PDB file of C-alpha atoms in Angstrom:
ATOM      1  CA  MET A   1     -38.541  95.472-186.014  1.00 48.00           C
ATOM      2  CA  ARG A   2     -37.664  92.273-183.859  1.00 53.00           C
ATOM      3  CA  LEU A   3     -39.750  90.073-186.179  1.00 50.00           C
ATOM      4  CA  ARG A   4     -37.816  91.543-189.137  1.00 51.00           C
ATOM      5  CA  ILE A   5     -34.428  90.713-187.472  1.00 51.00           C
ATOM      6  CA  VAL A   6     -35.614  87.214-186.729  1.00 51.00           C
ATOM      7  CA  GLY A   7     -36.737  86.750-190.226  1.00 55.00           C
ATOM      8  CA  LEU A   8     -33.413  87.650-191.631  1.00 52.00           C
ATOM      9  CA  VAL A   9     -31.651  85.369-189.121  1.00 51.00           C
ATOM     10  CA  LEU A  10     -33.910  82.488-190.243  1.00 53.00           C
ATOM     11  CA  VAL A  11     -32.934  83.059-193.941  1.00 50.00           C
ATOM     12  CA  MET A  12     -29.246  83.161-192.937  1.00 54.00           C
ATOM     13  CA  PHE A  13     -29.591  80.094-190.815  1.00 49.00           C
ATOM     14  CA  VAL A  14     -31.204  78.033-193.698  1.00 50.00           C
ATOM     15  CA  ILE A  15     -28.528  79.117-196.075  1.00 46.00           C
ATOM     16  CA  ALA A  16     -25.755  78.251-193.562  1.00 50.00           C
ATOM     17  CA  VAL A  17     -27.182  74.894-192.744  1.00 46.00           C
ATOM     18  CA  GLU A  18     -27.303  73.956-196.259  1.00 47.00           C
ATOM     19  CA  ALA A  19     -23.792  75.080-196.926  1.00 44.00           C
ATOM     20  CA  GLN A  20     -22.288  73.177-193.933  1.00 46.00           C
ATOM     21  CA  ALA A  21     -24.338  69.899-194.715  1.00 40.00           C
ATOM     22  CA  GLN A  22     -21.427  68.241-196.379  1.00 38.00           C
ATOM     23  CA  ILE A  23     -18.885  69.242-193.864  1.00 42.00           C
ATOM     24  CA  TYR A  24     -20.600  68.097-190.710  1.00 42.00           C
ATOM     25  CA  ALA A  25     -21.498  64.579-191.659  1.00 45.00           C
ATOM     26  CA  PRO A  26     -23.915  62.657-189.337  1.00 40.00           C
ATOM     27  CA  GLY A  27     -22.857  59.713-187.245  1.00 42.00           C
ATOM     28  CA  GLU A  28     -19.170  60.665-186.851  1.00 52.00           C
ATOM     29  CA  GLU A  29     -19.137  62.073-183.278  1.00 62.00           C
ATOM     30  CA  GLY A  30     -19.854  60.095-180.015  1.00 71.00           C
ATOM     31  CA  THR A  31     -19.501  62.822-177.632  1.00 91.00           C
ATOM     32  CA  PHE A  32     -20.387  63.788-173.984  1.00 96.00           C
ATOM     33  CA  SER A  33     -20.158  67.368-172.663  1.00 97.00           C
ATOM     34  CA  ILE A  34     -21.487  69.708-169.980  1.00 98.00           C
ATOM     35  CA  ILE A  35     -22.250  73.422-170.202  1.00 98.00           C
ATOM     36  CA  GLY A  36     -22.339  75.550-166.979  1.00 98.00           C
ATOM     37  CA  ARG A  37     -22.753  78.821-165.501  1.00 98.00           C
ATOM     38  CA  ASP A  38     -21.232  80.704-162.558  1.00 97.00           C
ATOM     39  CA  PRO A  39     -23.568  83.501-161.715  1.00 96.00           C
ATOM     40  CA  ALA A  40     -21.139  84.942-159.220  1.00 95.00           C
ATOM     41  CA  THR A  41     -18.450  85.642-161.829  1.00 95.00           C
ATOM     42  CA  GLY A  42     -20.753  85.877-164.944  1.00 95.00           C
ATOM     43  CA  GLU A  43     -18.746  82.997-166.474  1.00 97.00           C
ATOM     44  CA  LEU A  44     -20.237  80.597-169.003  1.00 98.00           C
ATOM     45  CA  GLY A  45     -18.409  77.283-170.056  1.00 98.00           C
ATOM     46  CA  ILE A  46     -18.330  74.017-171.629  1.00 98.00           C
ATOM     47  CA  ALA A  47     -16.221  70.901-171.203  1.00 98.00           C
ATOM     48  CA  VAL A  48     -16.421  68.145-173.755  1.00 97.00           C
ATOM     49  CA  GLN A  49     -14.825  64.700-174.615  1.00 96.00           C
ATOM     50  CA  SER A  50     -14.947  62.487-177.628  1.00 95.00           C
ATOM     51  CA  LYS A  51     -13.534  59.440-179.508  1.00 93.00           C
ATOM     52  CA  THR A  52     -12.807  61.720-182.361  1.00 91.00           C
ATOM     53  CA  ILE A  53     -10.023  64.106-183.139  1.00 92.00           C
ATOM     54  CA  ALA A  54     -10.205  67.779-182.165  1.00 92.00           C
ATOM     55  CA  VAL A  55     -13.735  67.589-180.823  1.00 92.00           C
ATOM     56  CA  GLY A  56     -13.098  70.965-179.150  1.00 88.00           C
ATOM     57  CA  SER A  57     -12.713  72.597-182.619  1.00 88.00           C
ATOM     58  CA  ARG A  58     -16.417  71.734-183.636  1.00 88.00           C
ATOM     59  CA  VAL A  59     -18.913  71.327-180.704  1.00 91.00           C
ATOM     60  CA  ARG A  60     -18.447  74.515-178.745  1.00 89.00           C
ATOM     61  CA  GLY A  61     -19.857  77.903-179.198  1.00 92.00           C
ATOM     62  CA  GLY A  62     -21.114  80.940-177.428  1.00 95.00           C
ATOM     63  CA  LYS A  63     -20.772  84.539-176.486  1.00 95.00           C
ATOM     64  CA  GLY A  64     -19.599  85.932-173.090  1.00 95.00           C
ATOM     65  CA  GLY A  65     -22.511  87.544-171.267  1.00 94.00           C
ATOM     66  CA  VAL A  66     -25.081  85.890-173.527  1.00 95.00           C
ATOM     67  CA  ALA A  67     -24.984  82.127-173.776  1.00 97.00           C
ATOM     68  CA  ILE A  68     -23.045  78.983-174.150  1.00 98.00           C
ATOM     69  CA  PHE A  69     -24.027  76.152-176.670  1.00 97.00           C
ATOM     70  CA  ALA A  70     -23.065  72.456-177.103  1.00 95.00           C
ATOM     71  CA  HIS A  71     -24.105  71.143-180.654  1.00 94.00           C
ATOM     72  CA  GLN A  72     -22.914  67.662-181.147  1.00 92.00           C
ATOM     73  CA  SER A  73     -23.459  64.263-182.894  1.00 88.00           C
ATOM     74  CA  GLY A  74     -23.877  65.945-186.230  1.00 84.00           C
ATOM     75  CA  SER A  75     -22.303  69.144-184.987  1.00 83.00           C
ATOM     76  CA  ASN A  76     -23.009  72.427-186.790  1.00 87.00           C
ATOM     77  CA  PRO A  77     -21.631  75.897-185.573  1.00 87.00           C
ATOM     78  CA  MET A  78     -24.624  77.571-187.111  1.00 86.00           C
ATOM     79  CA  TYR A  79     -26.695  76.593-183.719  1.00 92.00           C
ATOM     80  CA  SER A  80     -24.362  78.753-181.672  1.00 91.00           C
ATOM     81  CA  GLU A  81     -23.664  81.513-184.183  1.00 92.00           C
ATOM     82  CA  VAL A  82     -27.435  82.104-185.209  1.00 94.00           C
ATOM     83  CA  GLY A  83     -28.591  81.131-181.719  1.00 95.00           C
ATOM     84  CA  ILE A  84     -26.579  83.983-180.351  1.00 95.00           C
ATOM     85  CA  GLN A  85     -28.331  86.455-182.745  1.00 95.00           C
ATOM     86  CA  LEU A  86     -31.842  85.030-181.749  1.00 96.00           C
ATOM     87  CA  LEU A  87     -31.169  85.342-178.056  1.00 96.00           C
ATOM     88  CA  GLU A  88     -30.015  88.917-178.448  1.00 95.00           C
ATOM     89  CA  ALA A  89     -33.035  89.610-180.547  1.00 95.00           C
ATOM     90  CA  GLY A  90     -35.102  88.735-177.386  1.00 95.00           C
ATOM     91  CA  MET A  91     -35.897  84.983-177.677  1.00 96.00           C
ATOM     92  CA  THR A  92     -35.589  82.745-174.785  1.00 97.00           C
ATOM     93  CA  PRO A  93     -33.186  79.544-175.309  1.00 97.00           C
ATOM     94  CA  GLN A  94     -36.138  77.309-175.763  1.00 97.00           C
ATOM     95  CA  GLN A  95     -37.709  79.600-178.447  1.00 97.00           C
ATOM     96  CA  ALA A  96     -34.374  79.932-180.260  1.00 96.00           C
ATOM     97  CA  LEU A  97     -33.852  76.138-180.160  1.00 95.00           C
ATOM     98  CA  ASP A  98     -37.379  75.437-181.457  1.00 95.00           C
ATOM     99  CA  PHE A  99     -36.852  78.014-184.157  1.00 95.00           C
ATOM    100  CA  MET A 100     -33.564  76.575-185.270  1.00 94.00           C
ATOM    101  CA  LEU A 101     -34.779  73.027-185.337  1.00 93.00           C
ATOM    102  CA  ARG A 102     -37.695  73.915-187.393  1.00 93.00           C
ATOM    103  CA  ALA A 103     -35.399  75.348-189.985  1.00 90.00           C
ATOM    104  CA  ASP A 104     -32.912  72.568-189.994  1.00 89.00           C
ATOM    105  CA  GLU A 105     -33.556  69.635-192.196  1.00 88.00           C
ATOM    106  CA  GLY A 106     -30.706  67.774-190.572  1.00 86.00           C
ATOM    107  CA  ARG A 107     -32.158  68.067-187.003  1.00 90.00           C
ATOM    108  CA  ASN A 108     -32.363  64.372-186.526  1.00 90.00           C
ATOM    109  CA  GLN A 109     -28.530  64.349-186.596  1.00 90.00           C
ATOM    110  CA  ARG A 110     -28.304  66.699-183.794  1.00 92.00           C
ATOM    111  CA  GLN A 111     -27.813  66.889-180.013  1.00 95.00           C
ATOM    112  CA  VAL A 112     -28.010  70.585-178.864  1.00 96.00           C
ATOM    113  CA  SER A 113     -28.070  72.384-175.537  1.00 97.00           C
ATOM    114  CA  ILE A 114     -28.267  76.070-174.760  1.00 98.00           C
ATOM    115  CA  LEU A 115     -27.607  77.937-171.420  1.00 98.00           C
ATOM    116  CA  ASP A 116     -27.949  81.585-171.197  1.00 97.00           C
ATOM    117  CA  ILE A 117     -26.524  84.133-168.942  1.00 96.00           C
ATOM    118  CA  GLN A 118     -29.821  84.259-166.884  1.00 96.00           C
ATOM    119  CA  GLY A 119     -29.548  80.441-166.161  1.00 97.00           C
ATOM    120  CA  ARG A 120     -32.357  79.570-168.643  1.00 98.00           C
ATOM    121  CA  THR A 121     -31.786  76.246-170.611  1.00 98.00           C
ATOM    122  CA  ALA A 122     -33.097  74.378-173.628  1.00 97.00           C
ATOM    123  CA  THR A 123     -31.916  70.974-174.896  1.00 97.00           C
ATOM    124  CA  TRP A 124     -32.631  68.562-177.832  1.00 95.00           C
ATOM    125  CA  THR A 125     -31.561  65.074-178.395  1.00 96.00           C
ATOM    126  CA  SER A 126     -32.726  63.460-181.723  1.00 94.00           C
ATOM    127  CA  PRO A 127     -34.199  60.007-181.169  1.00 94.00           C
ATOM    128  CA  THR A 128     -32.265  58.686-184.093  1.00 92.00           C
ATOM    129  CA  ILE A 129     -28.685  59.454-183.193  1.00 91.00           C
ATOM    130  CA  SER A 130     -26.492  56.565-181.674  1.00 90.00           C
ATOM    131  CA  ASP A 131     -27.314  55.015-178.393  1.00 90.00           C
ATOM    132  CA  TRP A 132     -26.934  55.568-175.456  1.00 95.00           C
ATOM    133  CA  LYS A 133     -28.037  59.228-175.825  1.00 95.00           C
ATOM    134  CA  GLY A 134     -29.696  61.721-173.599  1.00 96.00           C
ATOM    135  CA  GLY A 135     -29.351  64.841-171.408  1.00 96.00           C
ATOM    136  CA  LYS A 136     -30.200  66.583-168.322  1.00 96.00           C
ATOM    137  CA  CYS A 137     -30.613  70.234-167.445  1.00 97.00           C
ATOM    138  CA  GLY A 138     -30.549  71.569-163.971  1.00 97.00           C
ATOM    139  CA  VAL A 139     -29.765  74.688-162.123  1.00 96.00           C
ATOM    140  CA  ASN A 140     -26.945  76.594-164.032  1.00 97.00           C
ATOM    141  CA  TYR A 141     -25.979  73.523-166.300  1.00 98.00           C
ATOM    142  CA  CYS A 142     -27.023  71.004-169.057  1.00 98.00           C
ATOM    143  CA  ALA A 143     -25.179  67.716-169.352  1.00 98.00           C
ATOM    144  CA  GLN A 144     -25.547  65.607-172.505  1.00 97.00           C
ATOM    145  CA  GLY A 145     -24.122  62.808-174.577  1.00 95.00           C
ATOM    146  CA  ASN A 146     -24.450  60.240-177.409  1.00 95.00           C
ATOM    147  CA  THR A 147     -22.885  56.999-178.282  1.00 94.00           C
ATOM    148  CA  LEU A 148     -22.270  56.381-174.601  1.00 95.00           C
ATOM    149  CA  VAL A 149     -21.920  53.253-172.586  1.00 95.00           C
ATOM    150  CA  GLY A 150     -25.083  54.177-170.571  1.00 96.00           C
ATOM    151  CA  PRO A 151     -27.038  56.940-168.812  1.00 96.00           C
ATOM    152  CA  GLU A 152     -24.562  56.877-165.948  1.00 97.00           C
ATOM    153  CA  THR A 153     -22.323  59.278-167.819  1.00 97.00           C
ATOM    154  CA  VAL A 154     -24.909  62.041-167.927  1.00 97.00           C
ATOM    155  CA  ASP A 155     -25.976  61.210-164.433  1.00 97.00           C
ATOM    156  CA  ASN A 156     -22.466  61.506-163.081  1.00 98.00           C
ATOM    157  CA  MET A 157     -21.803  64.908-164.672  1.00 98.00           C
ATOM    158  CA  ALA A 158     -25.092  66.175-163.245  1.00 98.00           C
ATOM    159  CA  LYS A 159     -24.317  64.891-159.753  1.00 98.00           C
ATOM    160  CA  SER A 160     -20.634  66.256-159.850  1.00 98.00           C
ATOM    161  CA  PHE A 161     -21.722  69.788-160.871  1.00 98.00           C
ATOM    162  CA  GLU A 162     -24.667  69.922-158.564  1.00 97.00           C
ATOM    163  CA  SER A 163     -22.418  69.085-155.575  1.00 97.00           C
ATOM    164  CA  SER A 164     -19.268  71.077-156.390  1.00 97.00           C
ATOM    165  CA  SER A 165     -18.051  74.552-155.756  1.00 95.00           C
ATOM    166  CA  GLY A 166     -15.044  76.730-156.750  1.00 96.00           C
ATOM    167  CA  PRO A 167     -13.999  78.033-160.186  1.00 97.00           C
ATOM    168  CA  LEU A 168     -16.160  77.231-163.052  1.00 98.00           C
ATOM    169  CA  ALA A 169     -13.419  75.528-165.165  1.00 98.00           C
ATOM    170  CA  GLU A 170     -12.510  73.037-162.428  1.00 98.00           C
ATOM    171  CA  ARG A 171     -16.132  72.275-161.708  1.00 98.00           C
ATOM    172  CA  LEU A 172     -16.777  71.471-165.357  1.00 98.00           C
ATOM    173  CA  LEU A 173     -13.678  69.346-165.839  1.00 98.00           C
ATOM    174  CA  ASP A 174     -14.442  67.386-162.637  1.00 98.00           C
ATOM    175  CA  ALA A 175     -17.959  66.797-164.031  1.00 98.00           C
ATOM    176  CA  LEU A 176     -16.479  65.588-167.318  1.00 98.00           C
ATOM    177  CA  GLU A 177     -14.160  63.175-165.496  1.00 98.00           C
ATOM    178  CA  ALA A 178     -17.006  61.991-163.498  1.00 98.00           C
ATOM    179  CA  GLY A 179     -18.845  61.259-166.763  1.00 97.00           C
ATOM    180  CA  GLU A 180     -16.008  59.207-168.029  1.00 96.00           C
ATOM    181  CA  ARG A 181     -16.014  57.112-164.835  1.00 96.00           C
ATOM    182  CA  GLY A 182     -19.770  56.585-165.609  1.00 96.00           C
ATOM    183  CA  GLY A 183     -18.731  54.777-168.846  1.00 95.00           C
ATOM    184  CA  GLY A 184     -18.224  57.764-171.339  1.00 93.00           C
ATOM    185  CA  ASP A 185     -17.890  57.359-175.076  1.00 93.00           C
ATOM    186  CA  LYS A 186     -18.311  53.760-175.618  1.00 92.00           C
ATOM    187  CA  ARG A 187     -15.663  53.819-178.242  1.00 93.00           C
ATOM    188  CA  GLY A 188     -13.042  55.249-175.891  1.00 92.00           C
ATOM    189  CA  MET A 189     -11.107  58.447-175.653  1.00 94.00           C
ATOM    190  CA  GLU A 190      -9.264  60.702-177.959  1.00 95.00           C
ATOM    191  CA  SER A 191      -9.949  64.491-177.710  1.00 96.00           C
ATOM    192  CA  ALA A 192     -11.322  67.067-175.107  1.00 96.00           C
ATOM    193  CA  GLY A 193     -12.002  70.733-174.758  1.00 96.00           C
ATOM    194  CA  LEU A 194     -12.582  73.302-172.098  1.00 98.00           C
ATOM    195  CA  LEU A 195     -13.952  76.855-172.905  1.00 97.00           C
ATOM    196  CA  ILE A 196     -14.690  79.575-170.392  1.00 97.00           C
ATOM    197  CA  LEU A 197     -16.378  82.679-171.653  1.00 97.00           C
ATOM    198  CA  LYS A 198     -16.664  86.091-169.735  1.00 94.00           C
ATOM    199  CA  PRO A 199     -17.665  89.509-171.210  1.00 90.00           C
ATOM    200  CA  LEU A 200     -14.763  91.493-172.295  1.00 81.00           C
ATOM    201  CA  THR A 201     -12.146  89.781-170.544  1.00 77.00           C
ATOM    202  CA  ILE A 202      -9.026  90.898-172.449  1.00 77.00           C
ATOM    203  CA  SER A 203      -8.400  94.799-172.093  1.00 77.00           C
ATOM    204  CA  GLY A 204     -12.004  95.385-172.919  1.00 78.00           C
ATOM    205  CA  TYR A 205     -12.088  93.026-175.828  1.00 84.00           C
ATOM    206  CA  GLY A 206     -12.663  89.290-176.405  1.00 89.00           C
ATOM    207  CA  ASP A 207     -14.706  86.962-174.187  1.00 92.00           C
ATOM    208  CA  LYS A 208     -12.348  83.942-173.842  1.00 92.00           C
ATOM    209  CA  GLU A 209     -11.295  83.510-170.273  1.00 93.00           C
ATOM    210  CA  LEU A 210      -9.839  79.999-171.139  1.00 95.00           C
ATOM    211  CA  ASP A 211      -9.788  78.068-174.405  1.00 96.00           C
ATOM    212  CA  LEU A 212      -7.959  74.749-173.985  1.00 97.00           C
ATOM    213  CA  ARG A 213      -7.950  71.889-176.088  1.00 97.00           C
ATOM    214  CA  VAL A 214      -6.389  68.380-176.436  1.00 97.00           C
ATOM    215  CA  ASP A 215      -6.826  67.279-180.011  1.00 96.00           C
ATOM    216  CA  ASP A 216      -5.452  63.765-179.916  1.00 95.00           C
ATOM    217  CA  SER A 217      -4.444  61.836-176.946  1.00 95.00           C
ATOM    218  CA  ARG A 218      -4.735  58.319-175.372  1.00 94.00           C
ATOM    219  CA  ASN A 219      -6.029  59.950-172.149  1.00 95.00           C
ATOM    220  CA  PRO A 220      -7.218  63.588-172.902  1.00 96.00           C
ATOM    221  CA  PHE A 221      -8.469  64.009-169.449  1.00 96.00           C
ATOM    222  CA  VAL A 222      -4.949  63.793-167.977  1.00 96.00           C
ATOM    223  CA  GLU A 223      -3.517  66.198-170.471  1.00 96.00           C
ATOM    224  CA  LEU A 224      -6.435  68.699-170.151  1.00 97.00           C
ATOM    225  CA  ARG A 225      -6.009  68.674-166.504  1.00 96.00           C
ATOM    226  CA  ARG A 226      -2.248  69.317-166.721  1.00 95.00           C
ATOM    227  CA  ILE A 227      -2.814  72.195-169.056  1.00 96.00           C
ATOM    228  CA  LEU A 228      -5.463  73.675-166.744  1.00 97.00           C
ATOM    229  CA  ASN A 229      -3.042  73.253-163.697  1.00 96.00           C
ATOM    230  CA  ALA A 230      -0.329  74.925-165.801  1.00 95.00           C
ATOM    231  CA  VAL A 231      -2.659  77.929-166.443  1.00 96.00           C
ATOM    232  CA  ARG A 232      -3.400  78.276-162.696  1.00 97.00           C
ATOM    233  CA  VAL A 233       0.267  78.084-161.989  1.00 97.00           C
ATOM    234  CA  GLY A 234       0.872  81.051-164.358  1.00 97.00           C
ATOM    235  CA  ASP A 235      -1.789  82.932-162.498  1.00 97.00           C
ATOM    236  CA  LEU A 236       0.125  82.386-159.211  1.00 98.00           C
ATOM    237  CA  ARG A 237       3.371  83.664-160.964  1.00 98.00           C
ATOM    238  CA  SER A 238       1.567  86.668-162.080  1.00 97.00           C
ATOM    239  CA  GLU A 239       0.260  87.156-158.447  1.00 98.00           C
ATOM    240  CA  ALA A 240       3.701  86.951-157.113  1.00 98.00           C
ATOM    241  CA  THR A 241       5.085  89.594-159.655  1.00 97.00           C
ATOM    242  CA  ARG A 242       2.234  91.933-158.757  1.00 97.00           C
ATOM    243  CA  LYS A 243       2.986  91.699-155.077  1.00 97.00           C
ATOM    244  CA  MET A 244       6.803  92.153-155.576  1.00 96.00           C
ATOM    245  CA  THR A 245       5.919  95.342-157.403  1.00 95.00           C
ATOM    246  CA  ALA A 246       3.836  96.318-154.343  1.00 97.00           C
ATOM    247  CA  LYS A 247       6.775  95.382-152.090  1.00 96.00           C
ATOM    248  CA  ASP A 248       4.666  92.619-150.374  1.00 97.00           C
ATOM    249  CA  PHE A 249       7.590  90.242-150.459  1.00 96.00           C
ATOM    250  CA  LYS A 250       5.801  87.929-147.985  1.00 96.00           C
ATOM    251  CA  GLY A 251       2.694  87.581-150.172  1.00 97.00           C
ATOM    252  CA  ALA A 252       4.899  87.371-153.329  1.00 97.00           C
ATOM    253  CA  LEU A 253       6.920  84.426-151.652  1.00 98.00           C
ATOM    254  CA  GLU A 254       3.832  82.596-150.719  1.00 98.00           C
ATOM    255  CA  ALA A 255       2.485  82.801-154.263  1.00 98.00           C
ATOM    256  CA  ALA A 256       5.734  81.679-155.850  1.00 98.00           C
ATOM    257  CA  MET A 257       6.068  78.767-153.520  1.00 98.00           C
ATOM    258  CA  LYS A 258       2.471  77.676-154.135  1.00 97.00           C
ATOM    259  CA  ALA A 259       3.466  77.666-157.891  1.00 97.00           C
ATOM    260  CA  CYS A 260       6.512  75.563-157.337  1.00 97.00           C
ATOM    261  CA  ASP A 261       4.600  72.990-155.018  1.00 96.00           C
ATOM    262  CA  LYS A 262       1.645  72.868-157.691  1.00 94.00           C
ATOM    263  CA  SER A 263       3.794  72.228-160.679  1.00 94.00           C
ATOM    264  CA  PRO A 264       7.421  71.495-159.754  1.00 95.00           C
ATOM    265  CA  GLU A 265       8.296  70.446-163.177  1.00 95.00           C
ATOM    266  CA  ILE A 266       7.848  74.089-164.674  1.00 96.00           C
ATOM    267  CA  ASP A 267      11.147  75.929-164.752  1.00 97.00           C
ATOM    268  CA  ALA A 268       9.323  79.428-164.757  1.00 97.00           C
ATOM    269  CA  ASN A 269       8.139  78.908-161.262  1.00 97.00           C
ATOM    270  CA  TYR A 270      11.708  78.845-159.978  1.00 98.00           C
ATOM    271  CA  VAL A 271      12.711  81.909-161.913  1.00 97.00           C
ATOM    272  CA  THR A 272       9.952  83.822-160.227  1.00 98.00           C
ATOM    273  CA  LEU A 273      10.919  82.231-156.916  1.00 98.00           C
ATOM    274  CA  ALA A 274      14.610  83.227-157.335  1.00 97.00           C
ATOM    275  CA  GLN A 275      13.349  86.910-158.258  1.00 97.00           C
ATOM    276  CA  VAL A 276      11.400  87.039-155.071  1.00 97.00           C
ATOM    277  CA  TYR A 277      14.291  85.789-152.955  1.00 97.00           C
ATOM    278  CA  LEU A 278      16.459  88.448-154.602  1.00 96.00           C
ATOM    279  CA  GLY A 279      14.013  91.148-153.596  1.00 95.00           C
ATOM    280  CA  MET A 280      14.142  89.838-150.058  1.00 96.00           C
ATOM    281  CA  ASN A 281      18.156  90.024-150.251  1.00 95.00           C
ATOM    282  CA  GLN A 282      18.224  86.183-149.852  1.00 96.00           C
ATOM    283  CA  LYS A 283      20.926  85.436-152.277  1.00 96.00           C
ATOM    284  CA  ALA A 284      21.631  81.823-151.139  1.00 96.00           C
ATOM    285  CA  ASP A 285      17.994  80.818-151.646  1.00 97.00           C
ATOM    286  CA  ALA A 286      17.821  82.810-154.952  1.00 97.00           C
ATOM    287  CA  LEU A 287      20.834  80.820-156.217  1.00 97.00           C
ATOM    288  CA  THR A 288      19.231  77.494-155.255  1.00 97.00           C
ATOM    289  CA  ALA A 289      16.045  78.553-157.165  1.00 97.00           C
ATOM    290  CA  VAL A 290      18.199  79.573-160.153  1.00 97.00           C
ATOM    291  CA  ARG A 291      20.031  76.188-160.088  1.00 97.00           C
ATOM    292  CA  LYS A 292      16.627  74.329-160.190  1.00 97.00           C
ATOM    293  CA  ALA A 293      15.368  76.627-163.157  1.00 97.00           C
ATOM    294  CA  VAL A 294      18.492  75.754-165.153  1.00 97.00           C
ATOM    295  CA  GLU A 295      18.240  71.951-164.278  1.00 97.00           C
ATOM    296  CA  LEU A 296      14.711  71.814-165.630  1.00 97.00           C
ATOM    297  CA  ASN A 297      15.425  74.080-168.741  1.00 97.00           C
ATOM    298  CA  PRO A 298      19.090  74.435-169.696  1.00 96.00           C
ATOM    299  CA  SER A 299      17.966  77.402-171.923  1.00 96.00           C
ATOM    300  CA  ASN A 300      17.755  79.587-168.768  1.00 96.00           C
ATOM    301  CA  LYS A 301      21.596  79.599-168.997  1.00 94.00           C
ATOM    302  CA  ASN A 302      21.109  81.985-171.869  1.00 93.00           C
ATOM    303  CA  GLN A 303      18.194  83.869-170.796  1.00 93.00           C
ATOM    304  CA  LEU A 304      18.805  84.653-166.991  1.00 95.00           C
ATOM    305  CA  PRO A 305      21.904  86.627-167.612  1.00 94.00           C
ATOM    306  CA  LEU A 306      19.849  88.930-169.913  1.00 93.00           C
ATOM    307  CA  ASN A 307      17.056  89.339-167.315  1.00 94.00           C
ATOM    308  CA  LYS A 308      17.319  92.634-165.627  1.00 93.00           C
ATOM    309  CA  ALA A 309      15.898  91.224-162.478  1.00 93.00           C
ATOM    310  CA  PHE A 310      19.091  89.100-162.060  1.00 95.00           C
ATOM    311  CA  GLU A 311      21.496  92.154-162.501  1.00 94.00           C
ATOM    312  CA  PRO A 312      22.339  91.798-158.805  1.00 93.00           C
ATOM    313  CA  LEU A 313      23.926  88.466-159.534  1.00 93.00           C
ATOM    314  CA  ALA A 314      25.754  89.731-162.748  1.00 90.00           C
ATOM    315  CA  LYS A 315      29.079  89.253-161.216  1.00 92.00           C
ATOM    316  CA  ASP A 316      28.365  86.616-158.632  1.00 93.00           C
ATOM    317  CA  PRO A 317      30.695  83.663-159.073  1.00 94.00           C
ATOM    318  CA  GLU A 318      28.184  81.127-158.127  1.00 95.00           C
ATOM    319  CA  PHE A 319      25.666  82.560-160.475  1.00 94.00           C
ATOM    320  CA  LEU A 320      28.131  82.740-163.359  1.00 94.00           C
ATOM    321  CA  LYS A 321      29.058  79.112-162.528  1.00 94.00           C
ATOM    322  CA  ILE A 322      25.387  78.020-162.789  1.00 95.00           C
ATOM    323  CA  VAL A 323      24.709  79.841-166.051  1.00 93.00           C
ATOM    324  CA  GLY A 324      28.012  78.709-167.578  1.00 87.00           C
ATOM    325  CA  LYS A 325      29.720  82.056-167.955  1.00 68.00           C
TER     326      LYS A 325
END
């Protein structure tokens, strides 16, 4: 039965590769990336950068709880889509990669790496894609790149991941930035992406814990870091709200203030802080936070009076002055 499934997958793969041949032209993508696994959380992820537009739309793939894939240079999403089926049919990453490469007439355009949920890896770098090219797999990661200034890019990514700890997203982005410091894409920078997969993350459906992209930027690293930071700040606001609901106002205040310290430019942080202060009956501090939220985003003048959390201030002269009522 398993052989029959694998046979059907092979037929699908050959057809798909032929259909995609004109879409994914060779030699267009100089790319470096790192795929990684966090065995403690069950997360799998990839961070990638390239001097091409929207690289994150093409070279990333995988399935939470199964595997993560990088397919670059002449990228083709069939490697991840069919690769998942092969792994779920019982193949190892190396068996699946060998199987797909044999079926792919365009294999000499490819650079492909696979990391599965068990930590097993497989990687392929065609000898004919643009120099410098190469890759390295270690415990819970594979780092790879092509059209690079030199091997230092891959070496730096590997060293960074091996020596880091903490959330997988931050570790992968740190490694990607280390790769850029090692030279990176010899043509420069343009786009980047960060994808974190975890089984059934959204109410029992979906596997994308994070899916962040910078499609066109002079420095996609700075922008991707800013977006990830905004996500973490949003997590802090959610934590503050949960703790307010549980009447843990000390914990809520700590989370809200951390959000303000981490991203002082985000008005929503001060809206949450004001709500916490109101819950603590600290009206003066709440009004200070409201004033900051309006300063950062004047649209709050219209929204805050409609927010039930601010009903205690509905008739307060200072609040009405701040919101222009």
